[in-house]
Amino acid sequence: LSQGGDKVTVTKASTSKLDTRPAHVARYHLPLGFDQALSGQVAMTATPGLTWSMSCSGRGENVEAAEKNFQHWQKSIEAVMASFRFSK
């Protein structure tokens, strides 16, 4: 997301968990130019010495189409994030 500069719009930010780890979760929109945009979700957490991030997005010809594509896959994306496990 940092490469998106000031074009990234964070539409929601919250805290959650990835497995047993506290996580920051954000929903975002990012116009890419050339009639393309992303709408997605990123989750970030840390373990001792490591930072973890997981991001999934939908693409479309504009932000609205990208959001619709993301929503189509949102349950599957959330299931993948819920299945994430850290080895002990």
Tab-separated table of N, CA and C in Angstrom, residues 25-72:
chain	number	residue	atom	x	y	z
A	25	VAL	N	-6.222	-4.490	10.794
A	25	VAL	CA	-6.903	-4.836	9.554
A	25	VAL	C	-7.390	-3.544	8.901
A	26	ALA	N	-7.204	-3.427	7.599
A	26	ALA	CA	-7.668	-2.237	6.876
A	26	ALA	C	-8.311	-2.638	5.565
A	27	ARG	N	-9.403	-1.936	5.232
A	27	ARG	CA	-10.011	-2.031	3.899
A	27	ARG	C	-9.570	-0.797	3.141
A	28	TYR	N	-9.291	-0.945	1.864
A	28	TYR	CA	-8.761	0.180	1.094
A	28	TYR	C	-9.238	0.164	-0.346
A	29	HIS	N	-9.123	1.321	-0.980
A	29	HIS	CA	-9.341	1.493	-2.419
A	29	HIS	C	-8.085	2.138	-2.988
A	30	LEU	N	-7.690	1.715	-4.180
A	30	LEU	CA	-6.503	2.263	-4.821
A	30	LEU	C	-6.714	2.364	-6.328
A	31	PRO	N	-6.897	3.578	-6.870
A	31	PRO	CA	-6.936	3.728	-8.327
A	31	PRO	C	-5.537	3.468	-8.894
A	32	LEU	N	-5.440	2.617	-9.902
A	32	LEU	CA	-4.145	2.272	-10.491
A	32	LEU	C	-3.824	3.090	-11.734
A	33	GLY	N	-4.810	3.752	-12.298
A	33	GLY	CA	-4.621	4.422	-13.576
A	33	GLY	C	-4.935	3.459	-14.709
A	34	PHE	N	-4.920	3.949	-15.929
A	34	PHE	CA	-5.217	3.114	-17.109
A	34	PHE	C	-6.530	2.364	-16.939
A	35	ASP	N	-7.539	3.033	-16.374
A	35	ASP	CA	-8.871	2.456	-16.161
A	35	ASP	C	-8.841	1.195	-15.318
A	36	GLN	N	-8.015	1.162	-14.277
A	36	GLN	CA	-7.941	0.030	-13.363
A	36	GLN	C	-7.910	0.547	-11.925
A	37	ALA	N	-8.536	-0.219	-11.019
A	37	ALA	CA	-8.543	0.131	-9.600
A	37	ALA	C	-8.553	-1.150	-8.780
A	38	LEU	N	-8.127	-1.039	-7.534
A	38	LEU	CA	-8.168	-2.151	-6.582
A	38	LEU	C	-9.058	-1.770	-5.412
A	39	SER	N	-9.727	-2.761	-4.862
A	39	SER	CA	-10.430	-2.642	-3.597
A	39	SER	C	-10.022	-3.869	-2.808
A	40	GLY	N	-9.478	-3.675	-1.614
A	40	GLY	CA	-8.964	-4.843	-0.916
A	40	GLY	C	-8.927	-4.716	0.581
A	41	GLN	N	-8.311	-5.723	1.175
A	41	GLN	CA	-8.173	-5.820	2.618
A	41	GLN	C	-6.773	-6.296	2.932
A	42	VAL	N	-6.180	-5.709	3.962
A	42	VAL	CA	-4.861	-6.127	4.409
A	42	VAL	C	-4.920	-6.350	5.913
A	43	ALA	N	-4.246	-7.390	6.380
A	43	ALA	CA	-4.116	-7.672	7.810
A	43	ALA	C	-2.634	-7.755	8.125
A	44	MET	N	-2.231	-7.122	9.233
A	44	MET	CA	-0.817	-7.090	9.618
A	44	MET	C	-0.674	-7.462	11.090
A	45	THR	N	0.337	-8.285	11.387
A	45	THR	CA	0.642	-8.660	12.763
A	45	THR	C	2.141	-8.896	12.875
A	46	ALA	N	2.589	-9.259	14.061
A	46	ALA	CA	4.018	-9.506	14.270
A	46	ALA	C	4.202	-10.665	15.230
A	47	THR	N	5.277	-11.381	15.032
A	47	THR	CA	5.767	-12.377	15.984
A	47	THR	C	7.185	-11.927	16.335
A	48	PRO	N	7.772	-12.455	17.381
A	48	PRO	CA	9.121	-12.002	17.741
A	48	PRO	C	10.078	-12.065	16.545
A	49	GLY	N	10.562	-10.897	16.130
A	49	GLY	CA	11.526	-10.805	15.046
A	49	GLY	C	10.959	-10.786	13.643
A	50	LEU	N	9.636	-10.957	13.492
A	50	LEU	CA	9.036	-11.010	12.150
A	50	LEU	C	7.774	-10.155	12.084
A	51	THR	N	7.544	-9.546	10.936
A	51	THR	CA	6.300	-8.836	10.657
A	51	THR	C	5.576	-9.601	9.556
A	52	TRP	N	4.278	-9.792	9.726
A	52	TRP	CA	3.479	-10.556	8.783
A	52	TRP	C	2.391	-9.665	8.195
A	53	SER	N	2.160	-9.782	6.906
A	53	SER	CA	1.028	-9.091	6.292
A	53	SER	C	0.392	-10.008	5.256
A	54	MET	N	-0.919	-9.918	5.164
A	54	MET	CA	-1.677	-10.700	4.198
A	54	MET	C	-2.654	-9.747	3.530
A	55	SER	N	-2.646	-9.721	2.215
A	55	SER	CA	-3.495	-8.787	1.485
A	55	SER	C	-4.200	-9.499	0.343
A	56	CYS	N	-5.469	-9.181	0.159
A	56	CYS	CA	-6.240	-9.697	-0.970
A	56	CYS	C	-7.034	-8.537	-1.538
A	57	SER	N	-7.211	-8.527	-2.848
A	57	SER	CA	-7.937	-7.417	-3.462
A	57	SER	C	-8.721	-7.871	-4.680
A	58	GLY	N	-9.715	-7.057	-5.035
A	58	GLY	CA	-10.461	-7.228	-6.273
A	58	GLY	C	-10.075	-6.112	-7.213
A	59	ARG	N	-10.045	-6.385	-8.499
A	59	ARG	CA	-9.659	-5.391	-9.500
A	59	ARG	C	-10.859	-5.114	-10.394
A	60	GLY	N	-10.935	-3.872	-10.869
A	60	GLY	CA	-12.009	-3.498	-11.779
A	60	GLY	C	-11.621	-2.280	-12.578
A	61	GLU	N	-12.512	-1.867	-13.481
A	61	GLU	CA	-12.213	-0.718	-14.332
A	61	GLU	C	-12.362	0.605	-13.589
A	62	ASN	N	-12.949	0.566	-12.379
A	62	ASN	CA	-13.029	1.735	-11.501
A	62	ASN	C	-13.182	1.219	-10.068
A	63	VAL	N	-13.185	2.134	-9.110
A	63	VAL	CA	-13.246	1.721	-7.701
A	63	VAL	C	-14.531	0.957	-7.407
A	64	GLU	N	-15.640	1.381	-7.986
A	64	GLU	CA	-16.924	0.710	-7.739
A	64	GLU	C	-16.906	-0.730	-8.254
A	65	ALA	N	-16.381	-0.948	-9.449
A	65	ALA	CA	-16.293	-2.302	-10.009
A	65	ALA	C	-15.304	-3.151	-9.198
A	66	ALA	N	-14.203	-2.553	-8.770
A	66	ALA	CA	-13.233	-3.282	-7.946
A	66	ALA	C	-13.866	-3.694	-6.620
A	67	GLU	N	-14.640	-2.800	-6.015
A	67	GLU	CA	-15.323	-3.115	-4.754
A	67	GLU	C	-16.319	-4.253	-4.948
A	68	LYS	N	-17.056	-4.231	-6.041
A	68	LYS	CA	-18.012	-5.304	-6.332
A	68	LYS	C	-17.276	-6.644	-6.487
A	69	ASN	N	-16.137	-6.641	-7.177
A	69	ASN	CA	-15.357	-7.870	-7.340
A	69	ASN	C	-14.801	-8.346	-6.005
A	70	PHE	N	-14.346	-7.407	-5.170
A	70	PHE	CA	-13.853	-7.800	-3.851
A	70	PHE	C	-14.985	-8.417	-3.039
A	71	GLN	N	-16.150	-7.786	-3.023
A	71	GLN	CA	-17.270	-8.303	-2.243
A	71	GLN	C	-17.692	-9.696	-2.702
A	72	HIS	N	-17.560	-9.962	-4.002
A	72	HIS	CA	-17.888	-11.298	-4.517
A	72	HIS	C	-17.028	-12.371	-3.841
